[in-house]
mmCIF file of C-alpha atoms in Angstrom:
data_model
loop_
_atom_site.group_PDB
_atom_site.id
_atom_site.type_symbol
_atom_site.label_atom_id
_atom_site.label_comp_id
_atom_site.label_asym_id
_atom_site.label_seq_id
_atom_site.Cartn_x
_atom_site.Cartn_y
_atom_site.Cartn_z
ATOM 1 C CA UNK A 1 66.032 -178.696 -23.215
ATOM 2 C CA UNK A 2 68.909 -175.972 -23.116
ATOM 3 C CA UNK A 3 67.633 -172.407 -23.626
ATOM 4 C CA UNK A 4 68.107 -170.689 -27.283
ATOM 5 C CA UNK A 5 70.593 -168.218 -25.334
ATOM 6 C CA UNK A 6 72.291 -171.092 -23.791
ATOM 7 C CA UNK A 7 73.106 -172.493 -27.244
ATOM 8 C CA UNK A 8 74.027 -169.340 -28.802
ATOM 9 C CA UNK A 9 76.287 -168.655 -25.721
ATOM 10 C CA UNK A 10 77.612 -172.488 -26.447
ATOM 11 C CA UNK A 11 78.168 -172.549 -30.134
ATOM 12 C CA UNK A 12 80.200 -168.584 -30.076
ATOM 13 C CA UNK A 13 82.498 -169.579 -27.870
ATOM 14 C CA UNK A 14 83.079 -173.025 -29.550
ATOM 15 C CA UNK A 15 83.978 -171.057 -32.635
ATOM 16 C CA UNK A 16 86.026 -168.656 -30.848
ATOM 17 C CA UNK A 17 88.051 -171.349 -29.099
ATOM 18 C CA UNK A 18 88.327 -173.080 -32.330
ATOM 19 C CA UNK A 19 89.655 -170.155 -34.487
ATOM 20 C CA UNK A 20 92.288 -169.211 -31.625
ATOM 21 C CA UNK A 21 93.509 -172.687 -31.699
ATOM 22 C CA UNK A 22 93.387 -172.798 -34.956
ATOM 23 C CA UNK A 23 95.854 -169.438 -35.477
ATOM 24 C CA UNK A 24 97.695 -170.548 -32.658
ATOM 25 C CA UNK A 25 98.427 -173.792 -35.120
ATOM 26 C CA UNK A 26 99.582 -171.528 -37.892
ATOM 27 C CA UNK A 27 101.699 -169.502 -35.934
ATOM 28 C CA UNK A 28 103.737 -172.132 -34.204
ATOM 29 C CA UNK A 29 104.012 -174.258 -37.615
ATOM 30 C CA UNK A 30 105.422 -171.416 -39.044
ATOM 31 C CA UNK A 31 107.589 -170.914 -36.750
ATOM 32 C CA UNK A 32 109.167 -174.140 -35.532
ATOM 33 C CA UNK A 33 111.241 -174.975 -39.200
ATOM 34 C CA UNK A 34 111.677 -171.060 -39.297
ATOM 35 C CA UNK A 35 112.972 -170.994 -36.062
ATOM 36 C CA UNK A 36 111.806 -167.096 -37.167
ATOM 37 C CA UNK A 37 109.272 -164.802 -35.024
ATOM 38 C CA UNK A 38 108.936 -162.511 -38.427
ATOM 39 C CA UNK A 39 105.968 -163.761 -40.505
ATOM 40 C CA UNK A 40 103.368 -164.309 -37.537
ATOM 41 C CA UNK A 41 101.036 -161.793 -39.161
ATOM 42 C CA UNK A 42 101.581 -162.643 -42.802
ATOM 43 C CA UNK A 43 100.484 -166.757 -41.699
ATOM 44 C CA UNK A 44 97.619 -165.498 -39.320
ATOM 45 C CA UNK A 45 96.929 -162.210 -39.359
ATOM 46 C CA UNK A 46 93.728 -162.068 -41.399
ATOM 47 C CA UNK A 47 92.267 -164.505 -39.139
ATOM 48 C CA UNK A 48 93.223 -163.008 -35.770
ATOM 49 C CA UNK A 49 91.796 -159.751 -37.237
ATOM 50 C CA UNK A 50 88.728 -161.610 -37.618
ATOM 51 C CA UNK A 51 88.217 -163.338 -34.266
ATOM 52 C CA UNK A 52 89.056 -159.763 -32.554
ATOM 53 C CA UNK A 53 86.409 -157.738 -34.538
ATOM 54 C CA UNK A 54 84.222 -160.819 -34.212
ATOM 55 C CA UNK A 55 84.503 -160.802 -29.977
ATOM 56 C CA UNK A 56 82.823 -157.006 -29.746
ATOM 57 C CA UNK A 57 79.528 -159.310 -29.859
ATOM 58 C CA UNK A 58 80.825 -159.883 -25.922
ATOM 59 C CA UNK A 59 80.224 -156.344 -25.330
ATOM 60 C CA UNK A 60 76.790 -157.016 -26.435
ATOM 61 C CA UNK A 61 76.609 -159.846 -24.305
ATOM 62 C CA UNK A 62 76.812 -158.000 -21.351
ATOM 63 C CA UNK A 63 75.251 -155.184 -22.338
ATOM 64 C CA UNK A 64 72.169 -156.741 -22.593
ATOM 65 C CA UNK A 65 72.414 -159.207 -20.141
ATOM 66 C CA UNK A 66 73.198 -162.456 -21.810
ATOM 67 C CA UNK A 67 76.049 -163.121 -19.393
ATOM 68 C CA UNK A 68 77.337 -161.125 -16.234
ATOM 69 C CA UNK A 69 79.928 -159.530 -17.546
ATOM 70 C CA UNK A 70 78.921 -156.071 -17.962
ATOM 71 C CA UNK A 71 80.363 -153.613 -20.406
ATOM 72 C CA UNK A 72 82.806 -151.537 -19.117
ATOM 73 C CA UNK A 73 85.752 -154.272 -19.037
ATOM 74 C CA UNK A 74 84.930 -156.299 -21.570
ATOM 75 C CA UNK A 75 85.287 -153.026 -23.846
ATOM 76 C CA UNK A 76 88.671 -152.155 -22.372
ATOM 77 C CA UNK A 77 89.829 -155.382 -23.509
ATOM 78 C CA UNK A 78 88.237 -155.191 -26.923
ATOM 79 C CA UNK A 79 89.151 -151.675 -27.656
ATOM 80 C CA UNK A 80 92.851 -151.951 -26.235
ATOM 81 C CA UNK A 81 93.313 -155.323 -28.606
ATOM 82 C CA UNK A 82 91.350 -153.981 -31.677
ATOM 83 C CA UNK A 83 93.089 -150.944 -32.205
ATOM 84 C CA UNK A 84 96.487 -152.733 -31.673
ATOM 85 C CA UNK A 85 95.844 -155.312 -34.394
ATOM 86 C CA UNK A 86 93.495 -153.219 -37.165
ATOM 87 C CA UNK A 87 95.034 -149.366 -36.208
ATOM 88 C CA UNK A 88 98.690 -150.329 -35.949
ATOM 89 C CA UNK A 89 99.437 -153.685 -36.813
ATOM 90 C CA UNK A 90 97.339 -153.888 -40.126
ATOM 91 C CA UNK A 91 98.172 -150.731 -40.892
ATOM 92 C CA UNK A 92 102.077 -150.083 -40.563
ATOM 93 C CA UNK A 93 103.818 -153.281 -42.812
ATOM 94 C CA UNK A 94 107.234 -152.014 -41.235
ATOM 95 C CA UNK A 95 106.459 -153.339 -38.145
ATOM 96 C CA UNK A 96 103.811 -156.304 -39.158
ATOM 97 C CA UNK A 97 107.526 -159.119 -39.109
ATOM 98 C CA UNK A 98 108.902 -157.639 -35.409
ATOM 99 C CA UNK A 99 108.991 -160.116 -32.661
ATOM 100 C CA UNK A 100 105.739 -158.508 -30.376
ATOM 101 C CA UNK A 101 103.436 -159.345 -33.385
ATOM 102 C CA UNK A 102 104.305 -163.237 -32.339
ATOM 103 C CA UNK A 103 105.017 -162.743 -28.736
ATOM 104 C CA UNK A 104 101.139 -160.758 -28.729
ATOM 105 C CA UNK A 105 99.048 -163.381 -31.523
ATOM 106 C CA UNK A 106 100.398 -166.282 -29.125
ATOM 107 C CA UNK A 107 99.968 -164.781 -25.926
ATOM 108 C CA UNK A 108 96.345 -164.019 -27.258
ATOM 109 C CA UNK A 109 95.998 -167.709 -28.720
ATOM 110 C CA UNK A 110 96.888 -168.985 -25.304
ATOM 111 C CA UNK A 111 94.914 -166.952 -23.392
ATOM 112 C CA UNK A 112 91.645 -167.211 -25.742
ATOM 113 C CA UNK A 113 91.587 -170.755 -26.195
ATOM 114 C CA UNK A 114 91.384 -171.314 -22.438
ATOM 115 C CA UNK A 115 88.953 -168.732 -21.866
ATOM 116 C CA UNK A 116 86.647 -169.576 -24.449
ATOM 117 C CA UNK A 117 86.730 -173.614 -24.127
ATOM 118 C CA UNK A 118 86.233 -172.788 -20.302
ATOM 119 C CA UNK A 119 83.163 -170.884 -21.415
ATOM 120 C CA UNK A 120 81.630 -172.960 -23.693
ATOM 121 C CA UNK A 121 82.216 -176.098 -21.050
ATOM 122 C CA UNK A 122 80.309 -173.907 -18.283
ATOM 123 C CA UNK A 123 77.674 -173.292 -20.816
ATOM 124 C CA UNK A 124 76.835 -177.356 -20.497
ATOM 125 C CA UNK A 125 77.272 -177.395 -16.906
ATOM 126 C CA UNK A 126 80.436 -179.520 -17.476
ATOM 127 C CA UNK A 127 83.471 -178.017 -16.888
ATOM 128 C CA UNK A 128 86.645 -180.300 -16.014
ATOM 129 C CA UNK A 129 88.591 -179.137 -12.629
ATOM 130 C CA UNK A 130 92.166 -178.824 -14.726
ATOM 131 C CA UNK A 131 89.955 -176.315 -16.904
ATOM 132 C CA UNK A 132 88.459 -173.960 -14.278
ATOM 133 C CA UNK A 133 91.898 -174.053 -12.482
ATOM 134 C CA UNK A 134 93.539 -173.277 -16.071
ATOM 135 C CA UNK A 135 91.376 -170.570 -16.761
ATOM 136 C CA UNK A 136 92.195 -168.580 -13.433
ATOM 137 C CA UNK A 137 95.822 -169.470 -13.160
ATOM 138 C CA UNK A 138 97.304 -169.228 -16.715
ATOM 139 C CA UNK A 139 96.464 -165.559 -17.160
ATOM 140 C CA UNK A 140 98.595 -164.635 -14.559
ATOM 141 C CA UNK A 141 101.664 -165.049 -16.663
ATOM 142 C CA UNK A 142 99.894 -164.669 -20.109
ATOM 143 C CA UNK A 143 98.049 -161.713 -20.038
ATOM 144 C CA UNK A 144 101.276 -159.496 -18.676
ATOM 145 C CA UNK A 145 103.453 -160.965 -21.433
ATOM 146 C CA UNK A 146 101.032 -160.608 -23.977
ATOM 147 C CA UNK A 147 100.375 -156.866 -23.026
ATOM 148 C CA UNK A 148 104.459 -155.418 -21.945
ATOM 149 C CA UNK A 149 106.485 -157.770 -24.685
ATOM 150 C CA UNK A 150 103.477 -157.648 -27.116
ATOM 151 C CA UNK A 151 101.566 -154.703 -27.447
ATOM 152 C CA UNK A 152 103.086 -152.337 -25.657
ATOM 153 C CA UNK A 153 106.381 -152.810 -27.190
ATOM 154 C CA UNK A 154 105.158 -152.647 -30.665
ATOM 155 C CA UNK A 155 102.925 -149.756 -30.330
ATOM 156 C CA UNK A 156 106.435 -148.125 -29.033
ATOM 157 C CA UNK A 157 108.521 -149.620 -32.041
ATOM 158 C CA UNK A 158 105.540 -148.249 -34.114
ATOM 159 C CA UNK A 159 106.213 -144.763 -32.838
ATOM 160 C CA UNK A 160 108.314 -143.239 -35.865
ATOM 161 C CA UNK A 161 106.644 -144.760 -38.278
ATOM 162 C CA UNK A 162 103.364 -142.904 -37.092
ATOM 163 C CA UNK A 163 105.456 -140.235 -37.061
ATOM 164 C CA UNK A 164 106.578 -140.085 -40.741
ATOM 165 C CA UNK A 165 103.735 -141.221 -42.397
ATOM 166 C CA UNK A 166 101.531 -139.090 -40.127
ATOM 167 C CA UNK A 167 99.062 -141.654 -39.652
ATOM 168 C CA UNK A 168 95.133 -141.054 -39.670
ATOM 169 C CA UNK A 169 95.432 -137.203 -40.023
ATOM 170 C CA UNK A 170 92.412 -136.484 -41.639
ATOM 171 C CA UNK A 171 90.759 -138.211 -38.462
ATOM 172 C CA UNK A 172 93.136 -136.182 -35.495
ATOM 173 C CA UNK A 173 95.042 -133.132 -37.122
ATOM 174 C CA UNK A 174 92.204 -132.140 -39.057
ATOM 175 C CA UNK A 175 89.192 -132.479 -36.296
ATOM 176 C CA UNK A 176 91.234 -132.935 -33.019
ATOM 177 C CA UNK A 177 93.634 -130.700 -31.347
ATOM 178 C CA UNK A 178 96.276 -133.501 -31.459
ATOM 179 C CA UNK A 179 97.823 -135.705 -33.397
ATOM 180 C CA UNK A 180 97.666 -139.316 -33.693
ATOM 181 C CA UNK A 181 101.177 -139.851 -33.181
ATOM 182 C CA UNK A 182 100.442 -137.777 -29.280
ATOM 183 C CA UNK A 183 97.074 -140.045 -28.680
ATOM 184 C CA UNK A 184 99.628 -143.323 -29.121
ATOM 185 C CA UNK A 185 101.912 -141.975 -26.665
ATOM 186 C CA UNK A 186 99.416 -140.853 -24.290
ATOM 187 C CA UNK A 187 98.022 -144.463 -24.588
ATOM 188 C CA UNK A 188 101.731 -146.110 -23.935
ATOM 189 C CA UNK A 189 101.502 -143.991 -20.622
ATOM 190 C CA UNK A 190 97.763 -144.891 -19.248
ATOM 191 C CA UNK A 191 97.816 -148.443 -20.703
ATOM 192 C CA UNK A 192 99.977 -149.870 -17.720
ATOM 193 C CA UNK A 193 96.808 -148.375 -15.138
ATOM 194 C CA UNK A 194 94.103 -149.699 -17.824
ATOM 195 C CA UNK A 195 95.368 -153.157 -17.758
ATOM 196 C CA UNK A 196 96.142 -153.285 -14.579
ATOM 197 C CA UNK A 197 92.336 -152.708 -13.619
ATOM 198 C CA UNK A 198 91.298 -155.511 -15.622
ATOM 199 C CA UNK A 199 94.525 -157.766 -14.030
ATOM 200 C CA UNK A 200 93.243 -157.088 -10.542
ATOM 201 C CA UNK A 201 89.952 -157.955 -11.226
ATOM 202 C CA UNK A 202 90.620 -161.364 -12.820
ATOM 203 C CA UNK A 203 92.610 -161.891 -9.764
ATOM 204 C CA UNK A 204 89.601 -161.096 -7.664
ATOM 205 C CA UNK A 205 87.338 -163.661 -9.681
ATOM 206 C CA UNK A 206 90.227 -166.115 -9.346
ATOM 207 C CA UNK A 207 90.075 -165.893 -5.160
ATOM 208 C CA UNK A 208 85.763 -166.312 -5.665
ATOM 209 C CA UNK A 209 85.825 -168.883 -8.410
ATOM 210 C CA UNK A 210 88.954 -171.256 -6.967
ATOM 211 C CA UNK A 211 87.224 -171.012 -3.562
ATOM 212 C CA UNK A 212 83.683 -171.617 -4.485
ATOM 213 C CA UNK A 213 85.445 -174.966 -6.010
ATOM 214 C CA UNK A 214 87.252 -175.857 -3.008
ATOM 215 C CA UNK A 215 84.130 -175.625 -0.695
ATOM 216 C CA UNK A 216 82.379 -177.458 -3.456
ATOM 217 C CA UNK A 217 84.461 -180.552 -2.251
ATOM 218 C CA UNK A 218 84.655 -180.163 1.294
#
């Protein structure tokens, strides 16, 4: 009988690969008789905001030991998506039609529905070949895309508009000794070395999970 963690672990990432797929289905059926990249957050916005939030239960996870994960890179990821999507995104209408909204939310969908349906298969001790190989190939080209021509690039074109409406200056100018507008631009200039540290090291679990399969059959 499968452990009470092993279904919990099982039924999250069910629901996570479910609601990416699901706002991945929005996003492309608005698009496609659109033909239109403006209106990605307006059709799923609300729910990516959602699923986001929702995933800081994974730096729970592996903060207490419910999978392997640890915390430190699992809160990279979280933080560096979260504030894109609730500080800047939900935040700043101007910029909530521009194409990195759509080229980020389907990056994301792509990315999230692999890596949760490879979870939740792993969590039954059942998961397909194709999937594994999926999970630790497709990333390689997602996850740079999504960052550069997503986030990135919309946290730049969000720039002025931080600017002028001097965003969240009761929380910086007030009790920091910068402004908001200076912490975005500091963050455009580390997040290439931030990402990168989490890039490397799904490259490094690619080389110990592909292999592992490979001996598996030999």
């Amino acid at each position: 009988m499968p452990r009470l963690s092993t279904l919990y672990l099982f039924s999250y990432n069910t629901l996570q690969a479910i609601g990416w797929a699901t706002a991945f289905f929005i996003i492309i059926s608005h698009f496609i008789p659109t033909k239109s990249f403006n209106g990605a957050y307006a059709a799923a916005g609300d729910l990516v905001c959602l699923l986001q939030t929702s995933s800081f239960l994974e730096v729970i996870h592996g903060a207490i030991g419910l999978v392997p994960s640890g915390v430190l890179l699992p809160l990279m990821q979280w933080g560096g998506r979260t504030h894109f999507v609730l500080a800047i995104v939900r935040q700043i209408h101007e910029v909530q039609e521009l194409p990195p909204v759509f080229i980020a939310f389907v990056a994301w969908s792509i990315g999230e529905v692999i890596r949760y349906s490879h979870y939740a298969f792993n969590c039954i001790g059942s998961c397909p070949a194709w999937l594994m190989y999926l999970r630790y190939t497709a990333f390689i080209v997602v996850y740079p895309v999504g960052v550069a021509f997503g986030e990135m690039w919309l946290m730049y074109e969000a720039l002025p508009f931080i600017k002028a409406k001097n965003l969240y200056a009761n929380h910086f100018n007030n009790k920091l000794p910068f402004s908001y507008y200076s912490f975005v631009v500091g963050l455009l200039v580390v997040y290439p070395f931030l990402w990168l540290k989490l890039y490397l090291h799904l490259f490094k679990q690619r080389q110990s999970k592909l292999r592992k399969k490979h001996e598996k059959k030999h």
